[in-house]
mmCIF file of C-alpha atoms in Angstrom:
data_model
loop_
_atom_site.group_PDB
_atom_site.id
_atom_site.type_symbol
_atom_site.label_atom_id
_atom_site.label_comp_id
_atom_site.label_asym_id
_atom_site.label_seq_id
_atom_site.Cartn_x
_atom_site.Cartn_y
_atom_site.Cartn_z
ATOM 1 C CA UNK A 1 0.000 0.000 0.000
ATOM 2 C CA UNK A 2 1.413 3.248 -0.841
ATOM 3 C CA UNK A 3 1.741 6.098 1.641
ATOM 4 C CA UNK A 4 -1.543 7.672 2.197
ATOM 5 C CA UNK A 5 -1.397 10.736 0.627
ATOM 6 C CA UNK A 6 -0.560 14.517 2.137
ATOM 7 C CA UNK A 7 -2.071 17.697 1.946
ATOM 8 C CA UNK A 8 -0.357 20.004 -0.153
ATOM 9 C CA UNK A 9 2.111 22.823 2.031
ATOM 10 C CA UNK A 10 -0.034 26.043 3.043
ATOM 11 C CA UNK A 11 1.471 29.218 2.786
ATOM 12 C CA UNK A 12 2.263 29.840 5.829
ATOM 13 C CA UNK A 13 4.096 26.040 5.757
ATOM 14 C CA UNK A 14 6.359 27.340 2.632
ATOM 15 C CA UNK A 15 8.173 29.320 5.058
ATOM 16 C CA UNK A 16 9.395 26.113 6.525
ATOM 17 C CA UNK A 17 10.282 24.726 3.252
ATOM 18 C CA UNK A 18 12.840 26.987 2.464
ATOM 19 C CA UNK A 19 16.323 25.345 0.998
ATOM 20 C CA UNK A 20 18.358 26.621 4.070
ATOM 21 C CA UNK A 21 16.322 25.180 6.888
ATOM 22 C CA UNK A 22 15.600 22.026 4.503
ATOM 23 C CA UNK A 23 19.207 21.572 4.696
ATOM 24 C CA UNK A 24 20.034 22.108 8.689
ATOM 25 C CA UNK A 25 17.658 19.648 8.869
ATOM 26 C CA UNK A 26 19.346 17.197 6.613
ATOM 27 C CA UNK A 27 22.351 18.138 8.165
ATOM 28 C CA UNK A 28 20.956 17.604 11.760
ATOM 29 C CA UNK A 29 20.768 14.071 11.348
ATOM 30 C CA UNK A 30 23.483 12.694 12.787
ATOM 31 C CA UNK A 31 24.441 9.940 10.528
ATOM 32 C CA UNK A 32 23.992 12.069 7.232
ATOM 33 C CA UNK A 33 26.797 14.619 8.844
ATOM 34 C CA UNK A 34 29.344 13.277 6.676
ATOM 35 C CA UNK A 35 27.482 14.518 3.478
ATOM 36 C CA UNK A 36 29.503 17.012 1.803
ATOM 37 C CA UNK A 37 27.166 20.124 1.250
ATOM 38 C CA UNK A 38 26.831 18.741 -2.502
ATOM 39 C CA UNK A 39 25.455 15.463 -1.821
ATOM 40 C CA UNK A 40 23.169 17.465 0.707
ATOM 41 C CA UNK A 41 22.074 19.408 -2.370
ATOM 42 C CA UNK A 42 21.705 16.369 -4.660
ATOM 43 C CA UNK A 43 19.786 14.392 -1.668
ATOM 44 C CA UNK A 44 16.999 17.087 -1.232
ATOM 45 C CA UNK A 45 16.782 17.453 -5.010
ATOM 46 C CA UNK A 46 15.097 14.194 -4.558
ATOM 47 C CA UNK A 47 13.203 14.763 -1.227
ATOM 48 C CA UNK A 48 9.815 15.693 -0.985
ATOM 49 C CA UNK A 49 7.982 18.088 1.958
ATOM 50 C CA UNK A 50 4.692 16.935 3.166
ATOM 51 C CA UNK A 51 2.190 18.365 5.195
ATOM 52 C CA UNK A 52 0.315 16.580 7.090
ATOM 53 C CA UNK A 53 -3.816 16.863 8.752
ATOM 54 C CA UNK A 54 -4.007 16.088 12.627
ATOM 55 C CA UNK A 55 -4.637 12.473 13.046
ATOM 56 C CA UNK A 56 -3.176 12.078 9.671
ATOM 57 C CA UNK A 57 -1.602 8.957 8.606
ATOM 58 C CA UNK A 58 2.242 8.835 6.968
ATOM 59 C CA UNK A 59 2.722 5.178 6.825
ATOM 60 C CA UNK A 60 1.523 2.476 8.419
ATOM 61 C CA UNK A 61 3.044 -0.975 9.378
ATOM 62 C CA UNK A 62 3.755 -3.995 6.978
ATOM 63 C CA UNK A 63 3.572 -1.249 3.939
ATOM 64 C CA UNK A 64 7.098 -1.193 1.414
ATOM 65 C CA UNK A 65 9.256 1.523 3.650
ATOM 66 C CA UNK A 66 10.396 4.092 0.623
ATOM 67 C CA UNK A 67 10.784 6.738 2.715
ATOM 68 C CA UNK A 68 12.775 7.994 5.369
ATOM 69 C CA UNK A 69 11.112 10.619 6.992
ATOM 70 C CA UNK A 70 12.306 13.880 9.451
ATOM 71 C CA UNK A 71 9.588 15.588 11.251
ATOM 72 C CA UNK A 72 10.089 19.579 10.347
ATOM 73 C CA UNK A 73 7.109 20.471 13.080
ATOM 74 C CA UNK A 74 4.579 19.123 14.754
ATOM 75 C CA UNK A 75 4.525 15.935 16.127
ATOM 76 C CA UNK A 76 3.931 12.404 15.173
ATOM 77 C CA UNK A 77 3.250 8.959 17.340
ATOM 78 C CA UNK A 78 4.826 5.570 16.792
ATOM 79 C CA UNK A 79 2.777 2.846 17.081
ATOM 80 C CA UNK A 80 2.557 -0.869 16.437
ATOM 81 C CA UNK A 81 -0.299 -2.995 16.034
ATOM 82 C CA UNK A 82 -0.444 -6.310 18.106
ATOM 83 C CA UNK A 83 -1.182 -9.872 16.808
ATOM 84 C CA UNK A 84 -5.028 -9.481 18.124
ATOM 85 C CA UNK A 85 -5.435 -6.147 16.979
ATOM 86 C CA UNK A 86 -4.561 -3.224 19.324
ATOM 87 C CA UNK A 87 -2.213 -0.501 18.869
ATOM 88 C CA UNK A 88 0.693 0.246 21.259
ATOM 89 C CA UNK A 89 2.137 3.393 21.529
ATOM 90 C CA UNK A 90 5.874 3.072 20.994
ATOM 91 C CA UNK A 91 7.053 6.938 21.917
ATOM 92 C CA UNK A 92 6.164 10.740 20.356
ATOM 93 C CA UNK A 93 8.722 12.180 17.476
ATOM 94 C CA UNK A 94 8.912 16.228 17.466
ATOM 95 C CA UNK A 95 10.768 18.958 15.069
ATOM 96 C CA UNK A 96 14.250 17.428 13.659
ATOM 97 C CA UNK A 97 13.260 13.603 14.754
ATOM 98 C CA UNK A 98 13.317 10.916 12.479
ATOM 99 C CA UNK A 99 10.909 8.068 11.280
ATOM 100 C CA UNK A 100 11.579 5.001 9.309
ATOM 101 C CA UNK A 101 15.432 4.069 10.351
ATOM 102 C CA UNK A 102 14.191 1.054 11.457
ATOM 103 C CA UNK A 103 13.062 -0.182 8.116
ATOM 104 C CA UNK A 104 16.329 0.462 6.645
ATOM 105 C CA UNK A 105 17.611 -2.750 7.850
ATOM 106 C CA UNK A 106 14.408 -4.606 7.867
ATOM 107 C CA UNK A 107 14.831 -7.678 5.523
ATOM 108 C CA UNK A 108 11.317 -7.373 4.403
ATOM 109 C CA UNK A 109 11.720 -3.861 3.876
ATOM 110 C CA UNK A 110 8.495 -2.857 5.131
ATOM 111 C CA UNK A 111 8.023 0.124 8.005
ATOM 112 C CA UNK A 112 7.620 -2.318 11.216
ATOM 113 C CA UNK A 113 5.204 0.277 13.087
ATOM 114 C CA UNK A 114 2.715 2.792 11.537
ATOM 115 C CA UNK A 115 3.269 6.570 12.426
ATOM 116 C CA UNK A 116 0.337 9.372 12.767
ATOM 117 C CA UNK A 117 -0.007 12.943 12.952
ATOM 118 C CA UNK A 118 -1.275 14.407 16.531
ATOM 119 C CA UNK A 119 -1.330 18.189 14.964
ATOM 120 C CA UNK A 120 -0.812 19.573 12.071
ATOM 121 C CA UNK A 121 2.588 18.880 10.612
ATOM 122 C CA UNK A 122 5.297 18.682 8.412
ATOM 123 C CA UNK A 123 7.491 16.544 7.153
ATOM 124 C CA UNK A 124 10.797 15.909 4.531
ATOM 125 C CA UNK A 125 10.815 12.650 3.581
ATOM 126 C CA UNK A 126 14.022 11.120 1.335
ATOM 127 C CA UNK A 127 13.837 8.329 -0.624
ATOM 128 C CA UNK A 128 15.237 5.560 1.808
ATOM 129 C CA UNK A 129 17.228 4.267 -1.616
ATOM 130 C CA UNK A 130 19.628 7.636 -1.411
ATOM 131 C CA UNK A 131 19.868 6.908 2.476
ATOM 132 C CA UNK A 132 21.769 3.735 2.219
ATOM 133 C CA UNK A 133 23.595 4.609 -0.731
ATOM 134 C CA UNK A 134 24.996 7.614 1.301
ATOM 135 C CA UNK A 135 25.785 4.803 4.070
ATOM 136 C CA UNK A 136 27.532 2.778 1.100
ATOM 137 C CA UNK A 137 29.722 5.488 0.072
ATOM 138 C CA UNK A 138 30.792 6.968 3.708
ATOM 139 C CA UNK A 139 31.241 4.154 6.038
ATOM 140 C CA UNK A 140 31.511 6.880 8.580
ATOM 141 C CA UNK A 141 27.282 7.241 8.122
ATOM 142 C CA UNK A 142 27.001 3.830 8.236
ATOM 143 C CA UNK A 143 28.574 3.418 11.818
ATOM 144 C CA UNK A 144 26.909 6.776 13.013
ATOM 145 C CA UNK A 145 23.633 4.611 11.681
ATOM 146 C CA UNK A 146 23.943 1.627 13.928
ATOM 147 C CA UNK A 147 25.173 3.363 16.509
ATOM 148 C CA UNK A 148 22.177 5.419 16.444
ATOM 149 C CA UNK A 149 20.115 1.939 16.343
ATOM 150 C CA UNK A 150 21.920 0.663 19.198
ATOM 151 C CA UNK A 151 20.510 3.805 21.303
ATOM 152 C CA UNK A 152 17.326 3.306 20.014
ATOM 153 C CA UNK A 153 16.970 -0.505 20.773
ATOM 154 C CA UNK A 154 18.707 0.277 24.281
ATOM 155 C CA UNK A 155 15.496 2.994 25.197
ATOM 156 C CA UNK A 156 12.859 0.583 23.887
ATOM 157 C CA UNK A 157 14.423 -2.398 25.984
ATOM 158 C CA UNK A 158 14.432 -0.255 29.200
ATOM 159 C CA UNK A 159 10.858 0.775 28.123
ATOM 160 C CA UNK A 160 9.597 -2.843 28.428
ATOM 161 C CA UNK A 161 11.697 -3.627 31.130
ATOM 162 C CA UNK A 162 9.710 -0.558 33.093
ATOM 163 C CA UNK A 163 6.069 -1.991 31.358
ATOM 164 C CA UNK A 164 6.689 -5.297 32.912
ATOM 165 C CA UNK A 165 8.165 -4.530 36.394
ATOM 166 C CA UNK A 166 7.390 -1.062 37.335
ATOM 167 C CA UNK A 167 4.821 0.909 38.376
ATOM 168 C CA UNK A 168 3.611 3.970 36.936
ATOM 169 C CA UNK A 169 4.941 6.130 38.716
ATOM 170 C CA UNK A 170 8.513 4.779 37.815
ATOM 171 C CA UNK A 171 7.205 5.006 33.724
ATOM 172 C CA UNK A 172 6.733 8.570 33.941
ATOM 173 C CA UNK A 173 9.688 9.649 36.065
ATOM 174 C CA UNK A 174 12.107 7.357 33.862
ATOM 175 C CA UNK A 175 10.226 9.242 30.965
ATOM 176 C CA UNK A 176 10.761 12.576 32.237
ATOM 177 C CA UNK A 177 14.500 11.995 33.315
ATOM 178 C CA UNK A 178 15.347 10.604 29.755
ATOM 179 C CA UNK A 179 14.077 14.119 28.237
ATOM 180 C CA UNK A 180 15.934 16.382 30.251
ATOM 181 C CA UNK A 181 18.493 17.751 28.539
ATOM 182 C CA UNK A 182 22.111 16.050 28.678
ATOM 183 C CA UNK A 183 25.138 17.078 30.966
ATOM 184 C CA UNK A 184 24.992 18.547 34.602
ATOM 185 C CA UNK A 185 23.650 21.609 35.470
ATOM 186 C CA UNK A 186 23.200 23.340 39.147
ATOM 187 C CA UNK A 187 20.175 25.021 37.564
ATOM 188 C CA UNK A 188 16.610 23.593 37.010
ATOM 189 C CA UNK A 189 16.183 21.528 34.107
ATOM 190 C CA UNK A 190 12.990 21.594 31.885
ATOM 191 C CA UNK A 191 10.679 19.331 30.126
ATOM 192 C CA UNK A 192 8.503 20.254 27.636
ATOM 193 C CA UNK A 193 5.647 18.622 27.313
ATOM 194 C CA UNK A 194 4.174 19.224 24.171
ATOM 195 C CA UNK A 195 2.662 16.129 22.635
ATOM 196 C CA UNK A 196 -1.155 15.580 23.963
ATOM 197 C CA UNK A 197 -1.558 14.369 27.367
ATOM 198 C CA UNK A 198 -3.332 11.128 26.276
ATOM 199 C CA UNK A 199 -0.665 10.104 23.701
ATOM 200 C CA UNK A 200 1.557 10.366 26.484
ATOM 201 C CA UNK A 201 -0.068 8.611 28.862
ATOM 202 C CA UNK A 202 -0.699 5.884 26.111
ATOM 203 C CA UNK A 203 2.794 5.240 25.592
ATOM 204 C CA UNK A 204 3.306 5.161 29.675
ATOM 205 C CA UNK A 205 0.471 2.940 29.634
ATOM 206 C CA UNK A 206 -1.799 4.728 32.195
ATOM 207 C CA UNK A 207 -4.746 6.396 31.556
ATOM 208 C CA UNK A 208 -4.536 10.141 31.309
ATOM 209 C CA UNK A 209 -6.661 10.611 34.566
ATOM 210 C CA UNK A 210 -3.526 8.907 36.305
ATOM 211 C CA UNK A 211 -0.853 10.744 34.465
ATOM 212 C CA UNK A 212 -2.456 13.743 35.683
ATOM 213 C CA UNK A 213 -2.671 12.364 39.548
ATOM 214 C CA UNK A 214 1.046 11.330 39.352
ATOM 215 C CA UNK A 215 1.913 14.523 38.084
ATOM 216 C CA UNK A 216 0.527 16.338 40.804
ATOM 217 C CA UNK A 217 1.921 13.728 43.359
ATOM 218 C CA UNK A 218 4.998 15.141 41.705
ATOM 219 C CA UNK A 219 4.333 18.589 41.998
ATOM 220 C CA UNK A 220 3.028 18.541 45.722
ATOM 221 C CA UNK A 221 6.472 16.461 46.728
ATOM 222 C CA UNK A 222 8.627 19.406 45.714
ATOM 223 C CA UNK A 223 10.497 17.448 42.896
ATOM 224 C CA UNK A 224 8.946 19.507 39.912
ATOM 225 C CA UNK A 225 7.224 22.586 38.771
ATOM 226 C CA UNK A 226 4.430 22.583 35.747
ATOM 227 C CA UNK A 227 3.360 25.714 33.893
ATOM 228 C CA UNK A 228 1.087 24.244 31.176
ATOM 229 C CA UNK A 229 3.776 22.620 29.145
ATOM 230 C CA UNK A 230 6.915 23.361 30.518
ATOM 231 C CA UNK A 231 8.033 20.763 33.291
ATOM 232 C CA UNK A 232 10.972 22.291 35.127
ATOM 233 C CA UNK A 233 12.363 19.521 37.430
ATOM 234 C CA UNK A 234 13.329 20.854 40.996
ATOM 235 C CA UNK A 235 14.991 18.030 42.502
ATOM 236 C CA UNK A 236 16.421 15.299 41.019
ATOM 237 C CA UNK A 237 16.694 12.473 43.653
ATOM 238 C CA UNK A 238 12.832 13.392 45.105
ATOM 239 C CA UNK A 239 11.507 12.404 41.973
ATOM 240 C CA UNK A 240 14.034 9.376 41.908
ATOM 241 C CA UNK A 241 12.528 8.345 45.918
ATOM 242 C CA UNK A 242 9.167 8.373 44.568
ATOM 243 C CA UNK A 243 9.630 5.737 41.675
ATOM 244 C CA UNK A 244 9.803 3.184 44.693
ATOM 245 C CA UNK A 245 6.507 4.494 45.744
ATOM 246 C CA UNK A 246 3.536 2.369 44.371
ATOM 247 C CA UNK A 247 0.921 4.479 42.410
#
């Protein structure tokens, strides 16, 4: 099945389809940095941007994977349908994120989860063919790649690791303490939280009425601060104590 099809760009989306931000986003990918800044221009000679309706459908799962994709705003949801059925939520992709690695190295080549819009938003999508012949000529891409992989499988095994032992309240601090930004700091960190409450609670597995209640848990304890969708986080180790706590 091909890809369902986009809208086509507003006006007001042009203005994020300009060559120079198309390319810092190419270029923010870490394993296309080796590109030399004509391959970048020959790759996006054969990309195309896509806007996208909320609730919106890019790709779903079992479908050929021609397309890597990189998420210029908005946001988009992973998710992978079970063997009776259901969907799971795998995680939330925002501005410079990217969808589709995974099929890259799929034998069937098919995308292995399906990926929807939750606003309105755009995308660049490249021909996953140009993708691994960029690997094929800079083996430096092609380790960045799996090393990139290795990261990704690493987050997804601690996320069913915390799905089958913890408790919810040690989802959603683990989730929070893998967004803050990296290195140490003496000054509070923050958390945006900018993908809709249910999708989030959908891929901790609660139900939004309990994200909300463990939130405030959070809040009351002294560990964080919330101001609509910025999350600043107050104290570290308080929020670490609590993930013993049952919810």
């Amino acid at each position: 099945m091909p890809m369902d099809t986009a809208q086509p760009p507003s006006s007001a989306a042009d203005l994020l389809f300009k060559p120079r931000q198309l390319r810092d986003l190419v270029r923010g990918v870490p394993w296309l940095g080796a590109l030399s800044d004509a391959e970048v221009e020959a790759l996006l000679e054969d990309c195309e941007p896509r806007t996208l309706a909320s609730r919106e459908w890019l790709f779903r799962q079992d479908t050929p994977a021609e397309w890597l994709h990189i998420v210029i705003s908005g946001a988009v949801r992973l998710v992978r349908s079970a063997g009776d059925g259901r969907l799971a939520t795998i995680r939330c992709v925002e501005r410079g994120g990217t969808l589709g690695e995974l099929s890259m190295v799929s034998r069937e080549g098919v995308y292995l989860y399906s990926s929807e819009a939750l606003r309105r938003t755009h995308v660049l999508s490249i021909p996953a063919a140009r993708c691994r012949e960029a690997m094929d000529r800079h083996p430096e891409c092609r380790a960045e790649f799996m090393s990139r992989l290795a990261l990704e499988l690493t987050d997804r095994l601690e996320d069913m690791a915390l799905l089958t032992q913890g408790d919810a309240m040690s989802r959603l601090v683990s989730y929070i303490l893998r967004q803050l930004p990296s290195g140490r700091s003496n000054e509070p960190r923050v958390v945006r939280l900018t993908i809709p409450k249910r999708w989030l609670a959908a891929q901790l597995a609660v139900t939004p009425e309990t994200l909300s209640r463990l939130l405030g848990k959070l809040r009351d304890s002294g560990a964080i601060n919330i101001d609509r969708q910025r999350l600043t986080v107050l104290d570290e180790q308080k929020m670490r104590d609590l993930m013993v706590v049952d919810d």
